[in-house]
Amino acid sequence: MGLQPLEFSDCYLDSPWFRERVRAHEAELERTNKFIKELLKDGKNLIAATKNLSAAQRKFAHSLRDFKFEFIGDAETDDERYIDASLHEFSNFLKNLEEQREILALSVTETLIKPLERFRKEQLGAVKEEKKKFDKETEKNYSLLEKHLNLSAKKKELQLQEADNQVEQNRKHFYELSLEYVCKLQEIQERKKFECVEPVLSFFQGLFTFYHQGYELAKDFNHYKMALQINIQNTRNRFEGTRSEVEELMNKIKRNPQEHKRANHFTMEGYLYVQEKRPAPFGSSWVKHYCMYRKETKKFSMIPFEHRSGGKVGDEELFVLTYCTKRNTDTIDRRFCFDLEASDRPGVPVTMQAFSEEDRKLWMEALDGKEAVCIVFKILFYSAQLDKIGFTIIKKCISAVETRGINDQGLYRVVGVSSKVQRLLSLLMDSKTCNEVDLENSVDWEVKTITSAMKQYLRSLPEPLMTYELHGEFIVPAKSGSPESRVNAVHFLVHKLPEKNREMLEILVKHLANVSKHAKRNLMTVANLGVVFGPTLMRPQEETVAAIMDLKFQNIVVEILIENHEKIFKTLPDATFPEPISMSVSPPNAPPRQSRRQGQRIKRPLAVYNLCLELDDADSHSSPREDTPTGSMDSLSSQSPTPAFSSSPPGLLDGNHLIMDSGDLAGWTTHLPAQSRPSMVSWMNIPSANPAATNAALPTFFFPSPAPGTDRAVESVAHRKARAVYPCEAEHSSELSFQIGAIFEDVQFSREPGWLEGTLNGKRGLIPQNYVQFL
């Protein structure tokens, strides 16, 4: 039962029950006062906690915003770009959420704290003051009454009458005060029900608004979240595939490291200890140097480098080699030593120590030492060629696939039995039996055997269908630019292919487009076909980790071919399409310089691989690199927020090595580094409100791709002059500082990707490649 009402008529009776009801009302108001005090305390703590949470969330958001993933290689896929941008998106989401929380924290003070404090002070405080007056008047009234009743009846009438008047007036005042107090008590009991609850309602309204805003933000963020999940899954699938490729390459190099050195314009390079003679009685010391030698020019350069000193690189010393002689152990107390003599210091040999006897033999051979070891060379010949038989094989296989298996699930992903594939290929590649093989009607040859034979034939070509020379140029547009510019670039490059290559590619891509039209049944989307045929049509010339990282971009090129085959093969490219420009395009401010890891040198292979037929004769064999999900989504060739799922592409088969004779070896090892070949060019059409201004800001550095076995591409850019188009402050002693307009002499490619070597004011050092323009 609630509080009993206080009747005004009871004020005149002032009964014990009236007093009890008054005390009940007073107790309730005291409880209300304590509740409001506690609520105010908790509300202030809530505001403080909210501010701390908001500060922590903002700091967390700033940390997310400031972090950036680095990628391996010279460009990112669309998936990697979205993943890299995701942290910034998360940061913005939290920032927007915290702005709403800050509004909530400010509104709590105005809508909850201040109204409750005002009610407690003004209303409950007023009741307390009224209670004090009421209690005081009660005590005064009853004291005066007792005193009046104790007056003697023998007093004079005038005194008694005066006393009666005084008591009556006091009682009247007491009743008036009692009535006002009772009225105030009941008024405040009713007022508290809305004046206390209204601020709480306002607080919850603000809270609901905050959560509603959070819901709206989350709803707006949902499409990005879904796209990011797809990007992450795509990247995870590629990681699984790339990991197997990298591990396989690592195991190959473990088994035979000498055969996997990377191609380089240096005939030989590596670490040697150099004897430095000191004045007596100090003797001599041995200092580790990184040494490089070019047989064509006989230039030998060495740079002191000791990892214990923090990896600091010393000044380079360059000389022209005169001769090299092996040192016998009876002439020196160290093993694996040999002497070099420079043309500018005749009669003053420099003694060097290799790491092992094998290492010394390699150096002696490269330096034409007296005890150079002859290399045994083996020439292997390829049987697969782009000839009449080759076209017949592809046409017969395509016809059979489209007739018998166009709707087979996992077409081109499901691998045939290797022994059957080997037998079919041997029949097809023999001009005597090729025409006799009936693939369309014979039940002897399964569709998966035909598709595997077709892929294996393409992989067995001495050069991939899209050629080594254009490999890097095909990769570049897949790494950047708009979807339209990507298609235009690939269109342009396809028509640079040799005629037979382009004709064969057109036949194949037309077929793949037909396969993709039946994707609902065969599950071979454009993206899945790109995974299968990317490495088949675009093998890199060198098997390196960087090449493996580019597999994903090979897939994108194939997707572009399939999706746009009518335009690419049936129309000529735009005659005004620009020649490639540097990928290092940046705004007028200084462009970013590629990071250099000091002391890290790029090893080049001494051999290329013969991708001949080496299928395991095992009926249960299937390539793990082709066992990828068939549930890929859309193509990667456009910059869609929901790119395709893809996994590892089918791998290249190992073969024997093609090792050249000593006369060709030197020229063969003088190609441009992989990073400075066509991967350094871009086919992007860059829009600008002011084309002239844009073109003026874009430094161009297109260098022709080197043909295998020649040295001309290097010589065409070596020893040239270049002009700085951006200022640069050196970050290391091996780099040059310069201002806009500085002219560099004797500019050459550096071993460091993205860097050049040049001379400025007599000092030689490294120059960021995208900071200069060749003259």
PDB file of N, CA and C in Angstrom, residues 697-758:
ATOM      1  N   ALA A 697      54.363  16.845 -65.231  1.00  0.00           N
ATOM      2  CA  ALA A 697      54.782  16.328 -63.922  1.00  0.00           C
ATOM      3  C   ALA A 697      55.189  14.879 -63.964  1.00  0.00           C
ATOM      4  N   LEU A 698      55.017  14.224 -65.123  1.00  0.00           N
ATOM      5  CA  LEU A 698      55.278  12.791 -65.176  1.00  0.00           C
ATOM      6  C   LEU A 698      56.629  12.523 -65.804  1.00  0.00           C
ATOM      7  N   PRO A 699      57.614  12.100 -65.039  1.00  0.00           N
ATOM      8  CA  PRO A 699      58.899  11.731 -65.615  1.00  0.00           C
ATOM      9  C   PRO A 699      58.761  10.417 -66.355  1.00  0.00           C
ATOM     10  N   THR A 700      59.354  10.308 -67.520  1.00  0.00           N
ATOM     11  CA  THR A 700      59.244   9.071 -68.301  1.00  0.00           C
ATOM     12  C   THR A 700      60.579   8.361 -68.320  1.00  0.00           C
ATOM     13  N   PHE A 701      60.507   7.057 -68.069  1.00  0.00           N
ATOM     14  CA  PHE A 701      61.736   6.256 -68.046  1.00  0.00           C
ATOM     15  C   PHE A 701      61.478   4.937 -68.763  1.00  0.00           C
ATOM     16  N   PHE A 702      61.113   4.909 -69.976  1.00  0.00           N
ATOM     17  CA  PHE A 702      60.874   3.639 -70.651  1.00  0.00           C
ATOM     18  C   PHE A 702      62.171   3.146 -71.254  1.00  0.00           C
ATOM     19  N   PHE A 703      62.533   1.932 -70.899  1.00  0.00           N
ATOM     20  CA  PHE A 703      63.727   1.320 -71.435  1.00  0.00           C
ATOM     21  C   PHE A 703      63.318   0.087 -72.226  1.00  0.00           C
ATOM     22  N   PRO A 704      63.858  -0.117 -73.395  1.00  0.00           N
ATOM     23  CA  PRO A 704      63.473  -1.289 -74.177  1.00  0.00           C
ATOM     24  C   PRO A 704      63.865  -2.572 -73.462  1.00  0.00           C
ATOM     25  N   SER A 705      63.040  -3.600 -73.645  1.00  0.00           N
ATOM     26  CA  SER A 705      63.311  -4.886 -73.013  1.00  0.00           C
ATOM     27  C   SER A 705      64.471  -5.563 -73.721  1.00  0.00           C
ATOM     28  N   PRO A 706      65.356  -6.206 -72.989  1.00  0.00           N
ATOM     29  CA  PRO A 706      66.499  -6.876 -73.607  1.00  0.00           C
ATOM     30  C   PRO A 706      66.069  -8.183 -74.236  1.00  0.00           C
ATOM     31  N   ALA A 707      66.617  -8.485 -75.366  1.00  0.00           N
ATOM     32  CA  ALA A 707      66.388  -9.796 -75.967  1.00  0.00           C
ATOM     33  C   ALA A 707      67.317 -10.796 -75.326  1.00  0.00           C
ATOM     34  N   PRO A 708      66.873 -12.044 -75.161  1.00  0.00           N
ATOM     35  CA  PRO A 708      67.728 -13.044 -74.519  1.00  0.00           C
ATOM     36  C   PRO A 708      69.035 -13.201 -75.261  1.00  0.00           C
ATOM     37  N   GLY A 709      70.094 -13.277 -74.484  1.00  0.00           N
ATOM     38  CA  GLY A 709      71.406 -13.528 -75.053  1.00  0.00           C
ATOM     39  C   GLY A 709      72.082 -12.301 -75.607  1.00  0.00           C
ATOM     40  N   THR A 710      71.515 -11.120 -75.415  1.00  0.00           N
ATOM     41  CA  THR A 710      72.143  -9.907 -75.928  1.00  0.00           C
ATOM     42  C   THR A 710      72.426  -8.954 -74.802  1.00  0.00           C
ATOM     43  N   ASP A 711      73.283  -7.970 -75.121  1.00  0.00           N
ATOM     44  CA  ASP A 711      73.710  -6.995 -74.121  1.00  0.00           C
ATOM     45  C   ASP A 711      73.281  -5.593 -74.504  1.00  0.00           C
ATOM     46  N   ARG A 712      72.500  -5.487 -75.597  1.00  0.00           N
ATOM     47  CA  ARG A 712      72.273  -4.157 -76.161  1.00  0.00           C
ATOM     48  C   ARG A 712      71.404  -3.283 -75.277  1.00  0.00           C
ATOM     49  N   ALA A 713      70.396  -3.912 -74.640  1.00  0.00           N
ATOM     50  CA  ALA A 713      69.484  -3.091 -73.833  1.00  0.00           C
ATOM     51  C   ALA A 713      70.210  -2.403 -72.707  1.00  0.00           C
ATOM     52  N   VAL A 714      71.151  -3.122 -72.097  1.00  0.00           N
ATOM     53  CA  VAL A 714      71.910  -2.523 -71.002  1.00  0.00           C
ATOM     54  C   VAL A 714      72.793  -1.401 -71.519  1.00  0.00           C
ATOM     55  N   GLU A 715      73.459  -1.678 -72.628  1.00  0.00           N
ATOM     56  CA  GLU A 715      74.382  -0.676 -73.144  1.00  0.00           C
ATOM     57  C   GLU A 715      73.640   0.573 -73.611  1.00  0.00           C
ATOM     58  N   SER A 716      72.334   0.401 -74.017  1.00  0.00           N
ATOM     59  CA  SER A 716      71.595   1.553 -74.525  1.00  0.00           C
ATOM     60  C   SER A 716      71.278   2.561 -73.436  1.00  0.00           C
ATOM     61  N   VAL A 717      71.280   2.131 -72.186  1.00  0.00           N
ATOM     62  CA  VAL A 717      70.964   3.068 -71.110  1.00  0.00           C
ATOM     63  C   VAL A 717      72.156   3.324 -70.197  1.00  0.00           C
ATOM     64  N   ALA A 718      73.165   2.475 -70.271  1.00  0.00           N
ATOM     65  CA  ALA A 718      74.323   2.663 -69.407  1.00  0.00           C
ATOM     66  C   ALA A 718      75.106   3.905 -69.857  1.00  0.00           C
ATOM     67  N   HIS A 719      75.757   4.537 -68.920  1.00  0.00           N
ATOM     68  CA  HIS A 719      76.637   5.686 -69.168  1.00  0.00           C
ATOM     69  C   HIS A 719      75.882   6.870 -69.765  1.00  0.00           C
ATOM     70  N   ARG A 720      74.569   6.932 -69.582  1.00  0.00           N
ATOM     71  CA  ARG A 720      73.812   8.070 -70.082  1.00  0.00           C
ATOM     72  C   ARG A 720      73.731   9.159 -69.024  1.00  0.00           C
ATOM     73  N   LYS A 721      73.281  10.333 -69.467  1.00  0.00           N
ATOM     74  CA  LYS A 721      73.064  11.434 -68.539  1.00  0.00           C
ATOM     75  C   LYS A 721      71.592  11.469 -68.144  1.00  0.00           C
ATOM     76  N   ALA A 722      71.354  12.018 -66.963  1.00  0.00           N
ATOM     77  CA  ALA A 722      69.975  12.157 -66.483  1.00  0.00           C
ATOM     78  C   ALA A 722      69.856  13.463 -65.710  1.00  0.00           C
ATOM     79  N   ARG A 723      68.632  14.007 -65.691  1.00  0.00           N
ATOM     80  CA  ARG A 723      68.373  15.263 -64.979  1.00  0.00           C
ATOM     81  C   ARG A 723      67.367  15.009 -63.862  1.00  0.00           C
ATOM     82  N   ALA A 724      67.614  15.599 -62.694  1.00  0.00           N
ATOM     83  CA  ALA A 724      66.716  15.439 -61.548  1.00  0.00           C
ATOM     84  C   ALA A 724      65.431  16.228 -61.788  1.00  0.00           C
ATOM     85  N   VAL A 725      64.295  15.572 -61.590  1.00  0.00           N
ATOM     86  CA  VAL A 725      63.008  16.259 -61.710  1.00  0.00           C
ATOM     87  C   VAL A 725      62.380  16.509 -60.340  1.00  0.00           C
ATOM     88  N   TYR A 726      62.976  15.942 -59.272  1.00  0.00           N
ATOM     89  CA  TYR A 726      62.547  16.203 -57.896  1.00  0.00           C
ATOM     90  C   TYR A 726      63.792  16.368 -57.032  1.00  0.00           C
ATOM     91  N   PRO A 727      63.710  17.149 -55.976  1.00  0.00           N
ATOM     92  CA  PRO A 727      64.841  17.234 -55.043  1.00  0.00           C
ATOM     93  C   PRO A 727      64.887  15.993 -54.155  1.00  0.00           C
ATOM     94  N   CYS A 728      66.059  15.701 -53.646  1.00  0.00           N
ATOM     95  CA  CYS A 728      66.209  14.496 -52.814  1.00  0.00           C
ATOM     96  C   CYS A 728      67.277  14.741 -51.751  1.00  0.00           C
ATOM     97  N   GLU A 729      66.973  14.309 -50.528  1.00  0.00           N
ATOM     98  CA  GLU A 729      67.929  14.379 -49.430  1.00  0.00           C
ATOM     99  C   GLU A 729      68.395  12.958 -49.130  1.00  0.00           C
ATOM    100  N   ALA A 730      69.683  12.701 -49.205  1.00  0.00           N
ATOM    101  CA  ALA A 730      70.208  11.342 -48.991  1.00  0.00           C
ATOM    102  C   ALA A 730      69.884  10.864 -47.595  1.00  0.00           C
ATOM    103  N   GLU A 731      69.480   9.614 -47.506  1.00  0.00           N
ATOM    104  CA  GLU A 731      69.191   8.978 -46.223  1.00  0.00           C
ATOM    105  C   GLU A 731      70.284   7.997 -45.820  1.00  0.00           C
ATOM    106  N   HIS A 732      71.291   7.855 -46.677  1.00  0.00           N
ATOM    107  CA  HIS A 732      72.386   6.934 -46.396  1.00  0.00           C
ATOM    108  C   HIS A 732      73.634   7.441 -47.102  1.00  0.00           C
ATOM    109  N   SER A 733      74.785   7.046 -46.590  1.00  0.00           N
ATOM    110  CA  SER A 733      76.034   7.536 -47.155  1.00  0.00           C
ATOM    111  C   SER A 733      76.240   7.091 -48.598  1.00  0.00           C
ATOM    112  N   SER A 734      75.565   6.005 -49.006  1.00  0.00           N
ATOM    113  CA  SER A 734      75.734   5.516 -50.369  1.00  0.00           C
ATOM    114  C   SER A 734      74.817   6.231 -51.357  1.00  0.00           C
ATOM    115  N   GLU A 735      73.930   7.142 -50.874  1.00  0.00           N
ATOM    116  CA  GLU A 735      72.998   7.847 -51.736  1.00  0.00           C
ATOM    117  C   GLU A 735      73.484   9.268 -52.001  1.00  0.00           C
ATOM    118  N   LEU A 736      72.969   9.850 -53.067  1.00  0.00           N
ATOM    119  CA  LEU A 736      73.320  11.221 -53.430  1.00  0.00           C
ATOM    120  C   LEU A 736      72.198  12.180 -53.037  1.00  0.00           C
ATOM    121  N   SER A 737      72.574  13.369 -52.563  1.00  0.00           N
ATOM    122  CA  SER A 737      71.618  14.450 -52.347  1.00  0.00           C
ATOM    123  C   SER A 737      71.678  15.385 -53.543  1.00  0.00           C
ATOM    124  N   PHE A 738      70.525  15.914 -53.964  1.00  0.00           N
ATOM    125  CA  PHE A 738      70.523  16.790 -55.134  1.00  0.00           C
ATOM    126  C   PHE A 738      69.269  17.648 -55.153  1.00  0.00           C
ATOM    127  N   GLN A 739      69.301  18.690 -55.979  1.00  0.00           N
ATOM    128  CA  GLN A 739      68.180  19.595 -56.180  1.00  0.00           C
ATOM    129  C   GLN A 739      67.609  19.387 -57.581  1.00  0.00           C
ATOM    130  N   ILE A 740      66.443  19.979 -57.837  1.00  0.00           N
ATOM    131  CA  ILE A 740      65.835  19.871 -59.159  1.00  0.00           C
ATOM    132  C   ILE A 740      66.779  20.458 -60.209  1.00  0.00           C
ATOM    133  N   GLY A 741      66.950  19.770 -61.308  1.00  0.00           N
ATOM    134  CA  GLY A 741      67.785  20.253 -62.397  1.00  0.00           C
ATOM    135  C   GLY A 741      69.204  19.735 -62.366  1.00  0.00           C
ATOM    136  N   ALA A 742      69.588  19.028 -61.285  1.00  0.00           N
ATOM    137  CA  ALA A 742      70.947  18.491 -61.222  1.00  0.00           C
ATOM    138  C   ALA A 742      71.168  17.499 -62.356  1.00  0.00           C
ATOM    139  N   ILE A 743      72.365  17.530 -62.977  1.00  0.00           N
ATOM    140  CA  ILE A 743      72.697  16.652 -64.098  1.00  0.00           C
ATOM    141  C   ILE A 743      73.629  15.550 -63.594  1.00  0.00           C
ATOM    142  N   PHE A 744      73.262  14.303 -63.836  1.00  0.00           N
ATOM    143  CA  PHE A 744      74.053  13.158 -63.412  1.00  0.00           C
ATOM    144  C   PHE A 744      74.804  12.581 -64.608  1.00  0.00           C
ATOM    145  N   GLU A 745      76.024  12.206 -64.391  1.00  0.00           N
ATOM    146  CA  GLU A 745      76.871  11.614 -65.426  1.00  0.00           C
ATOM    147  C   GLU A 745      76.952  10.101 -65.210  1.00  0.00           C
ATOM    148  N   ASP A 746      77.235   9.389 -66.312  1.00  0.00           N
ATOM    149  CA  ASP A 746      77.529   7.944 -66.249  1.00  0.00           C
ATOM    150  C   ASP A 746      76.453   7.193 -65.451  1.00  0.00           C
ATOM    151  N   VAL A 747      75.198   7.380 -65.831  1.00  0.00           N
ATOM    152  CA  VAL A 747      74.079   6.765 -65.105  1.00  0.00           C
ATOM    153  C   VAL A 747      73.916   5.317 -65.551  1.00  0.00           C
ATOM    154  N   GLN A 748      73.849   4.406 -64.592  1.00  0.00           N
ATOM    155  CA  GLN A 748      73.684   2.979 -64.866  1.00  0.00           C
ATOM    156  C   GLN A 748      72.651   2.402 -63.910  1.00  0.00           C
ATOM    157  N   PHE A 749      72.184   1.210 -64.238  1.00  0.00           N
ATOM    158  CA  PHE A 749      71.274   0.522 -63.324  1.00  0.00           C
ATOM    159  C   PHE A 749      72.032   0.053 -62.085  1.00  0.00           C
ATOM    160  N   SER A 750      71.361   0.116 -60.956  1.00  0.00           N
ATOM    161  CA  SER A 750      71.930  -0.396 -59.715  1.00  0.00           C
ATOM    162  C   SER A 750      71.458  -1.814 -59.478  1.00  0.00           C
ATOM    163  N   ARG A 751      72.159  -2.498 -58.596  1.00  0.00           N
ATOM    164  CA  ARG A 751      71.699  -3.825 -58.180  1.00  0.00           C
ATOM    165  C   ARG A 751      70.438  -3.732 -57.345  1.00  0.00           C
ATOM    166  N   GLU A 752      70.204  -2.558 -56.763  1.00  0.00           N
ATOM    167  CA  GLU A 752      69.022  -2.376 -55.919  1.00  0.00           C
ATOM    168  C   GLU A 752      67.826  -2.046 -56.800  1.00  0.00           C
ATOM    169  N   PRO A 753      66.738  -2.781 -56.711  1.00  0.00           N
ATOM    170  CA  PRO A 753      65.562  -2.490 -57.538  1.00  0.00           C
ATOM    171  C   PRO A 753      65.047  -1.081 -57.291  1.00  0.00           C
ATOM    172  N   GLY A 754      64.751  -0.364 -58.390  1.00  0.00           N
ATOM    173  CA  GLY A 754      64.197   0.968 -58.265  1.00  0.00           C
ATOM    174  C   GLY A 754      65.241   2.058 -58.098  1.00  0.00           C
ATOM    175  N   TRP A 755      66.550   1.691 -58.190  1.00  0.00           N
ATOM    176  CA  TRP A 755      67.617   2.671 -57.974  1.00  0.00           C
ATOM    177  C   TRP A 755      68.574   2.668 -59.170  1.00  0.00           C
ATOM    178  N   LEU A 756      69.186   3.817 -59.391  1.00  0.00           N
ATOM    179  CA  LEU A 756      70.231   3.978 -60.393  1.00  0.00           C
ATOM    180  C   LEU A 756      71.532   4.354 -59.694  1.00  0.00           C
ATOM    181  N   GLU A 757      72.641   4.196 -60.423  1.00  0.00           N
ATOM    182  CA  GLU A 757      73.940   4.680 -59.960  1.00  0.00           C
ATOM    183  C   GLU A 757      74.391   5.779 -60.902  1.00  0.00           C
ATOM    184  N   GLY A 758      74.872   6.844 -60.334  1.00  0.00           N
ATOM    185  CA  GLY A 758      75.335   7.941 -61.159  1.00  0.00           C
ATOM    186  C   GLY A 758      76.363   8.793 -60.438  1.00  0.00           C
TER     187      GLY A 758
END
